[in-house]
mmCIF file of N, CA and C in Angstrom:
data_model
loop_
_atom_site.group_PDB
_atom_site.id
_atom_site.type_symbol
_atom_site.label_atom_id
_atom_site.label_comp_id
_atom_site.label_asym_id
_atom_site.label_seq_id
_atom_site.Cartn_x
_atom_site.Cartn_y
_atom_site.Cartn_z
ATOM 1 N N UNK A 1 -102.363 181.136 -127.330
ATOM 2 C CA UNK A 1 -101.659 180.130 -128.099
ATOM 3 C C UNK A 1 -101.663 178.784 -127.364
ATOM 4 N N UNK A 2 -101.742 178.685 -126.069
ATOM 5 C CA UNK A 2 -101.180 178.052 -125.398
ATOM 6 C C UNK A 2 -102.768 177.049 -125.196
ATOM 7 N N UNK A 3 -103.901 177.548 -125.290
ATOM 8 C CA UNK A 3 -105.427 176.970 -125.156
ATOM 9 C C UNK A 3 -105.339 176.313 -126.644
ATOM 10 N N UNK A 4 -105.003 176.983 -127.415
ATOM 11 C CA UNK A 4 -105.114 176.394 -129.122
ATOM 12 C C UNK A 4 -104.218 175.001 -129.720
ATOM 13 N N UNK A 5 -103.523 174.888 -128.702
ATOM 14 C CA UNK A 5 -102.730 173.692 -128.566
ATOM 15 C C UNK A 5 -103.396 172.629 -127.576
ATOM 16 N N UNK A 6 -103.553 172.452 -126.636
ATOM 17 C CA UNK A 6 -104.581 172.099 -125.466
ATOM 18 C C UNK A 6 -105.705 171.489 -126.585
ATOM 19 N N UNK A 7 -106.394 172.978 -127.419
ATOM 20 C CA UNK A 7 -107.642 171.999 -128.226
ATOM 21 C C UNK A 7 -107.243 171.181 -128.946
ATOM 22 N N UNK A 8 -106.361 171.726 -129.872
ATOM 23 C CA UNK A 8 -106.205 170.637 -130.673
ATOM 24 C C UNK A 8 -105.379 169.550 -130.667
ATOM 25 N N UNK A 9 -104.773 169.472 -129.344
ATOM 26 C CA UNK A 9 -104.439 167.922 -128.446
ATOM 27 C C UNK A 9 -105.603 167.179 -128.688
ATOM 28 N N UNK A 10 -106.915 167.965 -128.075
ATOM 29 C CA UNK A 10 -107.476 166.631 -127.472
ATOM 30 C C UNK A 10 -108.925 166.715 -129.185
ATOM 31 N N UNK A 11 -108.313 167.624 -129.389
ATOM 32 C CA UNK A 11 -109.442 166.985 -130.768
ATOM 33 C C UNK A 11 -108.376 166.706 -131.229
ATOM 34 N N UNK A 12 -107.506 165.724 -131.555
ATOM 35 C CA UNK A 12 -106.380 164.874 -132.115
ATOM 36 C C UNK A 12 -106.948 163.602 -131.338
ATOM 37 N N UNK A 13 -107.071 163.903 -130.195
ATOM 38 C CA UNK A 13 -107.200 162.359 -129.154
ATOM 39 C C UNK A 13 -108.549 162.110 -129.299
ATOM 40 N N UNK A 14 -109.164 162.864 -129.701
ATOM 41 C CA UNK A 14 -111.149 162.601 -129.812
ATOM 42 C C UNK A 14 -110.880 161.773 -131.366
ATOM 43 N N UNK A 15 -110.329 162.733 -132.183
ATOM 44 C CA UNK A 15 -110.644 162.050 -133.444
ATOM 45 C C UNK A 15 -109.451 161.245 -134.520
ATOM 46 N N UNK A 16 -108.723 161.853 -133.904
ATOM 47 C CA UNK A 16 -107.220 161.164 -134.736
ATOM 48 C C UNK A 16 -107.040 159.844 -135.005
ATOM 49 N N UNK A 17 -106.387 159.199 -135.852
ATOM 50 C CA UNK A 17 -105.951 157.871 -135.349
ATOM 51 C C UNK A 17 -105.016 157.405 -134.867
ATOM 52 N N UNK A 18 -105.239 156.072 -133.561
ATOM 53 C CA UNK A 18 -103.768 156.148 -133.066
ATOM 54 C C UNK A 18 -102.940 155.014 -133.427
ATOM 55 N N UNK A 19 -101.801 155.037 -133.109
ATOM 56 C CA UNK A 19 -100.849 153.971 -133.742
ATOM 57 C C UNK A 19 -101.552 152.827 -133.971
ATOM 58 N N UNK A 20 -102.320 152.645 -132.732
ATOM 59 C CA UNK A 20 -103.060 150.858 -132.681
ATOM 60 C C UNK A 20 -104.075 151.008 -133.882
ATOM 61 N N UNK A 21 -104.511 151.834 -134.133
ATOM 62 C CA UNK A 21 -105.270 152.038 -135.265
ATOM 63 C C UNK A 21 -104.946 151.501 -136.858
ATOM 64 N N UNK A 22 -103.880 152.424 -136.909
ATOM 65 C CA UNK A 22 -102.950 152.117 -138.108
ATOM 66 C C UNK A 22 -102.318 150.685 -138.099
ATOM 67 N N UNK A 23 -101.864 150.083 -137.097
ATOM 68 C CA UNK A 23 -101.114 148.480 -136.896
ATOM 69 C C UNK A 23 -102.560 147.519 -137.352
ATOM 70 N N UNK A 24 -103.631 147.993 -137.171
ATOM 71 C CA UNK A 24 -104.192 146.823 -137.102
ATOM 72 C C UNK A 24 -105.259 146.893 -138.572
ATOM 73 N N UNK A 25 -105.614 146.280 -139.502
ATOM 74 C CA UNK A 25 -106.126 146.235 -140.252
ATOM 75 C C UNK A 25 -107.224 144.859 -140.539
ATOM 76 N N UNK A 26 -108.260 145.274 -140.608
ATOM 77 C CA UNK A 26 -109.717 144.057 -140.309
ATOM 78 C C UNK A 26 -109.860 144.068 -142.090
ATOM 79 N N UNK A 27 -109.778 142.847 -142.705
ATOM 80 C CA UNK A 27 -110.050 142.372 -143.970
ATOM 81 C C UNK A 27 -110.850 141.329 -143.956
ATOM 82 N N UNK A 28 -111.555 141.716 -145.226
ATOM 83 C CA UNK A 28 -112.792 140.746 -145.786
ATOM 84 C C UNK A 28 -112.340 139.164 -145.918
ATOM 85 N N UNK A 29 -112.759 138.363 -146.232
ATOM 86 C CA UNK A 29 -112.508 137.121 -146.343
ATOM 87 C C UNK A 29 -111.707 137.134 -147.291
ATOM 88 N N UNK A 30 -112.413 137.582 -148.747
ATOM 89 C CA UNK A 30 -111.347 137.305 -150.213
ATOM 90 C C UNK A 30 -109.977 137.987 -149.795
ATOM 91 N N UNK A 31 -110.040 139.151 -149.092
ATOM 92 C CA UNK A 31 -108.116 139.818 -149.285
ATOM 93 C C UNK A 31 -107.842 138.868 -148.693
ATOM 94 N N UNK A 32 -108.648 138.485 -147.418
ATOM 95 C CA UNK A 32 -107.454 138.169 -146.374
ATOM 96 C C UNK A 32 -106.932 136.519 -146.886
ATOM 97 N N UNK A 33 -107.477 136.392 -147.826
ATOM 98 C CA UNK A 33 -107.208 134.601 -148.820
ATOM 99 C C UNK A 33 -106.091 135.283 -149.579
ATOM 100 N N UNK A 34 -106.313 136.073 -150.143
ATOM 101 C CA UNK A 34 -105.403 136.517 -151.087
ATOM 102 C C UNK A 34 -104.167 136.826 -150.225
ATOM 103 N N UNK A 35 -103.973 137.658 -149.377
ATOM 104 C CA UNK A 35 -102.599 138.388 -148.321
ATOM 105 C C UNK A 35 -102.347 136.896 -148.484
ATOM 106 N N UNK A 36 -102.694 135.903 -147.939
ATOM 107 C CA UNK A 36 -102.326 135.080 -146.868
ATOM 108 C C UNK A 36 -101.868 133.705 -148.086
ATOM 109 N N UNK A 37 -101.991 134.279 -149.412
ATOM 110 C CA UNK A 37 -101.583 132.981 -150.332
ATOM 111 C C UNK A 37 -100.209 133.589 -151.152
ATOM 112 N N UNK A 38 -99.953 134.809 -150.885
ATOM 113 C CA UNK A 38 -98.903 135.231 -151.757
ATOM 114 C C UNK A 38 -97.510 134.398 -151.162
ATOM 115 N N UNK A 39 -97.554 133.678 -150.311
ATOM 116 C CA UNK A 39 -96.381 133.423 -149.466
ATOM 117 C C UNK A 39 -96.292 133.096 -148.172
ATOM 118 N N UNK A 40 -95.207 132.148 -147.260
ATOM 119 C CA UNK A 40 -95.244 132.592 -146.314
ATOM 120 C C UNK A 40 -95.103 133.355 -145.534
ATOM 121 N N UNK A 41 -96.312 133.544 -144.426
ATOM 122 C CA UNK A 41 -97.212 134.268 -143.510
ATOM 123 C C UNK A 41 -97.031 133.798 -142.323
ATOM 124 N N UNK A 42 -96.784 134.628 -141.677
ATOM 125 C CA UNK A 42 -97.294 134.272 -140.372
ATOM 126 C C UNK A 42 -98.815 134.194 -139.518
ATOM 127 N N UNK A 43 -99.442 133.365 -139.766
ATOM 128 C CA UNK A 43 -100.491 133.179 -139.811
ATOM 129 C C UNK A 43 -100.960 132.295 -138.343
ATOM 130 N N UNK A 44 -101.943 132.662 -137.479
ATOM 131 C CA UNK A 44 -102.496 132.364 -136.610
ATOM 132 C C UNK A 44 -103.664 132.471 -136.074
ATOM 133 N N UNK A 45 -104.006 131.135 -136.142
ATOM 134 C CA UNK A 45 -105.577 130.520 -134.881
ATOM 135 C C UNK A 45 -105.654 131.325 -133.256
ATOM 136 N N UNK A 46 -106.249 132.084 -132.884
ATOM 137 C CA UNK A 46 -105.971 132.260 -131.781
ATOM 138 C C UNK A 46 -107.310 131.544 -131.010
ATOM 139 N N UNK A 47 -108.273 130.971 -131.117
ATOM 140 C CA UNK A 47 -108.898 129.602 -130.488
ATOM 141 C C UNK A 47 -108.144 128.987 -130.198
ATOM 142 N N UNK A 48 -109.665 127.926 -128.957
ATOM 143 C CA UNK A 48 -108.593 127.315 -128.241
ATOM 144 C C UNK A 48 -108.452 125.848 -129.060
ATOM 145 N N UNK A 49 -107.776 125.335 -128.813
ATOM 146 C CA UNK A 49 -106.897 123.666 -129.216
ATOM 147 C C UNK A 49 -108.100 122.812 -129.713
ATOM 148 N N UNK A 50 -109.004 122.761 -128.856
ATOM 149 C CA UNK A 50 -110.507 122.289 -129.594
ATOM 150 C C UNK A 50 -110.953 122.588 -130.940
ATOM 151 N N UNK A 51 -111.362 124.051 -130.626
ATOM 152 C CA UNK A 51 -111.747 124.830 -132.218
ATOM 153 C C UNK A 51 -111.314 124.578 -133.260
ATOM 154 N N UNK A 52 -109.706 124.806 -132.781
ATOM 155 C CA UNK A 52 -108.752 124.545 -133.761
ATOM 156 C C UNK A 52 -108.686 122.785 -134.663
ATOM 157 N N UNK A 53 -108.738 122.449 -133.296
ATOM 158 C CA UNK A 53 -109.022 120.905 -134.617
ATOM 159 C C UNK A 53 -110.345 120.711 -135.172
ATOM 160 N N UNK A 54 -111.319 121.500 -135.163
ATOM 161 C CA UNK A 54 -112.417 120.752 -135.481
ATOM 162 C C UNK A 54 -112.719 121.623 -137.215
ATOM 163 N N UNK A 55 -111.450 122.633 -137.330
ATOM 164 C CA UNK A 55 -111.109 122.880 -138.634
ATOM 165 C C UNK A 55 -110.246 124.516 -138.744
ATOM 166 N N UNK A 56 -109.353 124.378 -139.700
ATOM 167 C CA UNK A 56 -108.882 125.619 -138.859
ATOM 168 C C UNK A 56 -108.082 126.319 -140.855
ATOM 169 N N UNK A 57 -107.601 127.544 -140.687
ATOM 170 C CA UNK A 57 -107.008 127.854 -142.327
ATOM 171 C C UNK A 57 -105.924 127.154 -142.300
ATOM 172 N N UNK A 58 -105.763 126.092 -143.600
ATOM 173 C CA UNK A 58 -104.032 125.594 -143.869
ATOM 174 C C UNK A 58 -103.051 126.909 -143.626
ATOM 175 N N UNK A 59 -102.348 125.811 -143.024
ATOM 176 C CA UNK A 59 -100.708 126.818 -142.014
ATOM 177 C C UNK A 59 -100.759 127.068 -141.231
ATOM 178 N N UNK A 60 -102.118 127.099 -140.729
ATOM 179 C CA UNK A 60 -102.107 128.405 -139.276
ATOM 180 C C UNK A 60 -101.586 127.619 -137.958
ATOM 181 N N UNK A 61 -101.166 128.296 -137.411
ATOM 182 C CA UNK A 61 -100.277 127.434 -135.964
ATOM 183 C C UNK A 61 -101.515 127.949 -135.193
ATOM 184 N N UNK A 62 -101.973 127.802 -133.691
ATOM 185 C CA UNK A 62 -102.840 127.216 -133.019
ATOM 186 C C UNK A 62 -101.798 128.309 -132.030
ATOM 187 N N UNK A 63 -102.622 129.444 -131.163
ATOM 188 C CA UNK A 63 -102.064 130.210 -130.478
ATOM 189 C C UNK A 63 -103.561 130.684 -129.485
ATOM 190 N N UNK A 64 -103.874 130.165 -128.233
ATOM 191 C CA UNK A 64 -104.998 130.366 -127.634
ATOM 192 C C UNK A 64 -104.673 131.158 -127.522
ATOM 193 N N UNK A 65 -105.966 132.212 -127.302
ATOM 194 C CA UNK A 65 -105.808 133.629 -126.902
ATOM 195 C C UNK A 65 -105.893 133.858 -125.267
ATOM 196 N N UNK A 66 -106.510 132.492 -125.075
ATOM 197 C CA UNK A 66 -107.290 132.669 -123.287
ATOM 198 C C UNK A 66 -105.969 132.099 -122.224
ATOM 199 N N UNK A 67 -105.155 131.371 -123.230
ATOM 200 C CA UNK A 67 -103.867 130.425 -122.579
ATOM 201 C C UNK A 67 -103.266 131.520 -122.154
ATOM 202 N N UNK A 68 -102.437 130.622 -120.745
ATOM 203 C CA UNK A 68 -101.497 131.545 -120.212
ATOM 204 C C UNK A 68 -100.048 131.693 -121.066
ATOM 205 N N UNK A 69 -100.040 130.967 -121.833
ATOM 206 C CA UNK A 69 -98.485 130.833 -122.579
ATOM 207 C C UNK A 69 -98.644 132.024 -123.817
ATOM 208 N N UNK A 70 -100.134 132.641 -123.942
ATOM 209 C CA UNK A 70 -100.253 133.420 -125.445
ATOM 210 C C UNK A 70 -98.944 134.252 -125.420
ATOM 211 N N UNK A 71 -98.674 135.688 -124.782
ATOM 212 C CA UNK A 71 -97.564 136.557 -125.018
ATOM 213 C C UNK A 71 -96.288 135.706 -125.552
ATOM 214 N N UNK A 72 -95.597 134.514 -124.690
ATOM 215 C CA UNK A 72 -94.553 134.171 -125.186
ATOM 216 C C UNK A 72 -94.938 133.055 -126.381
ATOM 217 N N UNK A 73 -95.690 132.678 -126.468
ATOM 218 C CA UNK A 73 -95.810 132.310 -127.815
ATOM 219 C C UNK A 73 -95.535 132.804 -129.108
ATOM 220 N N UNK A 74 -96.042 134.225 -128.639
ATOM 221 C CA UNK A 74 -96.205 135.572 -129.768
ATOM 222 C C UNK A 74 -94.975 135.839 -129.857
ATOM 223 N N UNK A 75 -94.390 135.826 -128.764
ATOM 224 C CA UNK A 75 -92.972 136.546 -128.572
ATOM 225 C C UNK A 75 -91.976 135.821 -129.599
ATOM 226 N N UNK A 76 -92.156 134.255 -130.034
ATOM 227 C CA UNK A 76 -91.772 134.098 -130.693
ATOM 228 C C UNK A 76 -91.259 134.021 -132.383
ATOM 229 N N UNK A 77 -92.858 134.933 -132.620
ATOM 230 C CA UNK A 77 -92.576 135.395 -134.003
ATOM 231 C C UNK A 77 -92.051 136.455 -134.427
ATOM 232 N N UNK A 78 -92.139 137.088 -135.527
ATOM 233 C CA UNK A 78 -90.966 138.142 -136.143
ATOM 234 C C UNK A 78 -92.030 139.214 -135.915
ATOM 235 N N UNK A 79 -91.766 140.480 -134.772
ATOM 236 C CA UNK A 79 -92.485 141.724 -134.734
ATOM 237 C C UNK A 79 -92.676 142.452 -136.096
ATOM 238 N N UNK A 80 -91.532 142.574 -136.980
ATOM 239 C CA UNK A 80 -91.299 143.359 -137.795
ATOM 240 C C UNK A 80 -92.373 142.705 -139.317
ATOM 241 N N UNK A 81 -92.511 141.845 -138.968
ATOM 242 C CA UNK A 81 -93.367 140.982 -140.090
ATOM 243 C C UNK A 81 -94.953 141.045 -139.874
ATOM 244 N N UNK A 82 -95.880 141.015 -140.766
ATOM 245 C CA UNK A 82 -97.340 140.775 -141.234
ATOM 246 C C UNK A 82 -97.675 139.778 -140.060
ATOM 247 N N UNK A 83 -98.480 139.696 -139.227
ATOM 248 C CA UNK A 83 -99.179 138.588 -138.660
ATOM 249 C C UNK A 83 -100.426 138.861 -139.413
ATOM 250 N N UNK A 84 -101.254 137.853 -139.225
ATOM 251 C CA UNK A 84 -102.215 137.438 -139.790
ATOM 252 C C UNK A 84 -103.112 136.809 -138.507
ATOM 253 N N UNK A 85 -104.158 136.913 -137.883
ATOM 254 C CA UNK A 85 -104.572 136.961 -136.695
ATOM 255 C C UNK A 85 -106.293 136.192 -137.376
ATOM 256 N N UNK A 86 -106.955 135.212 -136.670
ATOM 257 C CA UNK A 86 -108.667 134.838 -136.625
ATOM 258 C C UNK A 86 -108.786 133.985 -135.453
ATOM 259 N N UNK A 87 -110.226 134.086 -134.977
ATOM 260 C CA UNK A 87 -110.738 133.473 -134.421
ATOM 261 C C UNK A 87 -111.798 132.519 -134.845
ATOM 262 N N UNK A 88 -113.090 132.648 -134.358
ATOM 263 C CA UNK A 88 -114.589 132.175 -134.522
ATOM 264 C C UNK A 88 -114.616 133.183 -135.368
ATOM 265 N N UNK A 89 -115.189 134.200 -134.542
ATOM 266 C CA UNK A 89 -116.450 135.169 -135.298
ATOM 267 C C UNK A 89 -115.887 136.608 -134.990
ATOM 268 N N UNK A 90 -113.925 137.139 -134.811
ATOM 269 C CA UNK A 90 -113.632 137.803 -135.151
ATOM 270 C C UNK A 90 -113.633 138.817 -133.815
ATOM 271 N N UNK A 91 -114.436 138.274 -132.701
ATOM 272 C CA UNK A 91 -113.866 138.895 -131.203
ATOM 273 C C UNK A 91 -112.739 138.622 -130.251
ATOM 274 N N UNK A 92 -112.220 137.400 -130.764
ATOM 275 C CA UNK A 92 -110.939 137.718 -129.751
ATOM 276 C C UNK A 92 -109.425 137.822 -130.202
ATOM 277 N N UNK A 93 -109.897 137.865 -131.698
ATOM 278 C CA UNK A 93 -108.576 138.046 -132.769
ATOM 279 C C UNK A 93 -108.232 139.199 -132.375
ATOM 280 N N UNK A 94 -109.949 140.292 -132.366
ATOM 281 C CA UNK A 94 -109.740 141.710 -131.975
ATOM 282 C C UNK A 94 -108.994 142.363 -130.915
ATOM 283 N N UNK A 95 -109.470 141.489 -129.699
ATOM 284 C CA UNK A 95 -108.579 141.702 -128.734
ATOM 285 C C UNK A 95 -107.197 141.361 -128.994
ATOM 286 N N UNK A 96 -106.939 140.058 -129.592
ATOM 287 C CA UNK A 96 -105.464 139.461 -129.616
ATOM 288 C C UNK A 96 -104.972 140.987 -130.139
ATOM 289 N N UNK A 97 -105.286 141.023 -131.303
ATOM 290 C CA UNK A 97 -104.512 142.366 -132.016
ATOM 291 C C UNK A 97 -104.376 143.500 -131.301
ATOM 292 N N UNK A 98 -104.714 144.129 -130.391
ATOM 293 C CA UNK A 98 -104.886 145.073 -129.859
ATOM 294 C C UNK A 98 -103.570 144.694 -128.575
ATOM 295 N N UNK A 99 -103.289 143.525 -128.008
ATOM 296 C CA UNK A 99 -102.306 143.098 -127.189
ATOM 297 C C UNK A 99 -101.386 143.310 -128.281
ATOM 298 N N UNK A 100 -101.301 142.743 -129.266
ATOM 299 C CA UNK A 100 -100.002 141.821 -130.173
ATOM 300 C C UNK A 100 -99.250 143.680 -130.319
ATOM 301 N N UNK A 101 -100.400 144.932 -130.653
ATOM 302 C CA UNK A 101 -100.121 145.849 -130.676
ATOM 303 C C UNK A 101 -99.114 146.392 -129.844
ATOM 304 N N UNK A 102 -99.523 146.244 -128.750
ATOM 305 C CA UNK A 102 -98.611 146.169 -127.230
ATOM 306 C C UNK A 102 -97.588 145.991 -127.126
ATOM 307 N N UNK A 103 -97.440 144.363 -127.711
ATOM 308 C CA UNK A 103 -96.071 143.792 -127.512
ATOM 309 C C UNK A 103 -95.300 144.306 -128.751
ATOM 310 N N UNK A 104 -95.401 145.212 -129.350
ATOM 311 C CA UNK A 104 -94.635 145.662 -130.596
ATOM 312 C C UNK A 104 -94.964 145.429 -131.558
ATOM 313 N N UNK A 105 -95.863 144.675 -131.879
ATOM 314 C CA UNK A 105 -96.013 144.574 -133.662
ATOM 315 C C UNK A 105 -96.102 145.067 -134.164
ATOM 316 N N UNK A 106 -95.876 145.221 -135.259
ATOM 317 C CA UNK A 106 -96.313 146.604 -136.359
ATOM 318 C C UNK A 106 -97.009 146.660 -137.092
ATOM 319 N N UNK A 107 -97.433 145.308 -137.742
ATOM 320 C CA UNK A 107 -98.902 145.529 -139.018
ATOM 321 C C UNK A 107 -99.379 143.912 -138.486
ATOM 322 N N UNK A 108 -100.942 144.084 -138.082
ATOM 323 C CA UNK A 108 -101.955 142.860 -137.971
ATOM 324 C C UNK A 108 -102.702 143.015 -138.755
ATOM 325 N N UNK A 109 -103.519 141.890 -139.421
ATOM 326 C CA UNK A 109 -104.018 141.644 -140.417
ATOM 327 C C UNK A 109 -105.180 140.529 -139.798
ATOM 328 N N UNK A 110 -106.366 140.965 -138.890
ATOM 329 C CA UNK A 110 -107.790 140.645 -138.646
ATOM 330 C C UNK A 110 -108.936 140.077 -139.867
ATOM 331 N N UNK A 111 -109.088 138.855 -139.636
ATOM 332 C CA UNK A 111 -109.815 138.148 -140.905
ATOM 333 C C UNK A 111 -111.810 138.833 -140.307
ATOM 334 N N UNK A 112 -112.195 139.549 -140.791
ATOM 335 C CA UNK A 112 -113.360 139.880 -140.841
ATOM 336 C C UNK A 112 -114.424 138.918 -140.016
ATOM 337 N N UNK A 113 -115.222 138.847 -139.218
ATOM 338 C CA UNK A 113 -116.055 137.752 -138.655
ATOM 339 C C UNK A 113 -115.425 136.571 -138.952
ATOM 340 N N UNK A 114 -114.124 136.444 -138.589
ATOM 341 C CA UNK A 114 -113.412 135.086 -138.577
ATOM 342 C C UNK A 114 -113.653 134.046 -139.082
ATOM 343 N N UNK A 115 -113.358 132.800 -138.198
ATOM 344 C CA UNK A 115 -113.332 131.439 -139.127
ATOM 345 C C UNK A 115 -114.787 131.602 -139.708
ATOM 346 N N UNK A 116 -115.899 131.616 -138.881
ATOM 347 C CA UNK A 116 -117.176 131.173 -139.603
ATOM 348 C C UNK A 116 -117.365 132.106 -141.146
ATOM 349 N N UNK A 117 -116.987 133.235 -140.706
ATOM 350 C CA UNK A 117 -116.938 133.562 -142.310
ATOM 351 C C UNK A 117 -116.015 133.625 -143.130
ATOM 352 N N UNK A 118 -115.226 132.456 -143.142
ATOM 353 C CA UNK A 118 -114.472 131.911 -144.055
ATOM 354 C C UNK A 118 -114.965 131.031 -145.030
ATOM 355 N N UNK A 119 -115.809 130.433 -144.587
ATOM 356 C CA UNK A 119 -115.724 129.187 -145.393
ATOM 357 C C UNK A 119 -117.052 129.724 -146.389
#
């Protein structure tokens, strides 16, 4: 009994999904227009200050991912609420989300190959 538990621990951990799994959700361009127009969102640029001005989604606040201030930045929004997370091209949103996971969040919302495939 005691091996049959053991397996199916770790085929749970081979194949299961884990919390960070479930928190984080990667959407196409059109949902993530759509999520992100029903209302306010908490919505965030995680490029840096450059990127960000040279065009960025209306609303989005400007949260580097590489800055040392990112966590308490984050810290300042509502855990319990939708973030809405992009970059460029959808690699360091990935990471962001995977931290933001960390710090408690509960549902992220990853814009698909990011800004560039937004427009």
């Amino acid at each position: 009994m005691k091996q049959i538990i053991i397996i199916m621990s770790i085929i749970s951990m081979l194949f299961g999904t884990t919390s960070q799994d479930s928190a984080i959700k990667v959407l196409a361009p059109t949902e993530y227009k759509t999520q992100i127009e029903k209302g306010k969102v908490q919505l965030v640029d995680v490029r840096t200050p450059n990127e960000y001005q040279s065009g960025h989604i209306k609303n989005a606040q400007n949260i580097d991912f590489n800055a040392p201030s990112f966590a308490s930045q984050f810290e300042k929004l509502d855990k319990e609420k939708p973030v809405y997370v992009y970059c460029r091209s959808g690699m360091r949103s990935a990471q962001a989300s995977k931290k933001l996971v960390a710090m408690g969040f509960k549902e992220i919302y990853d814009l698909r190959g990011g800004y560039l495939n937004w427009k």
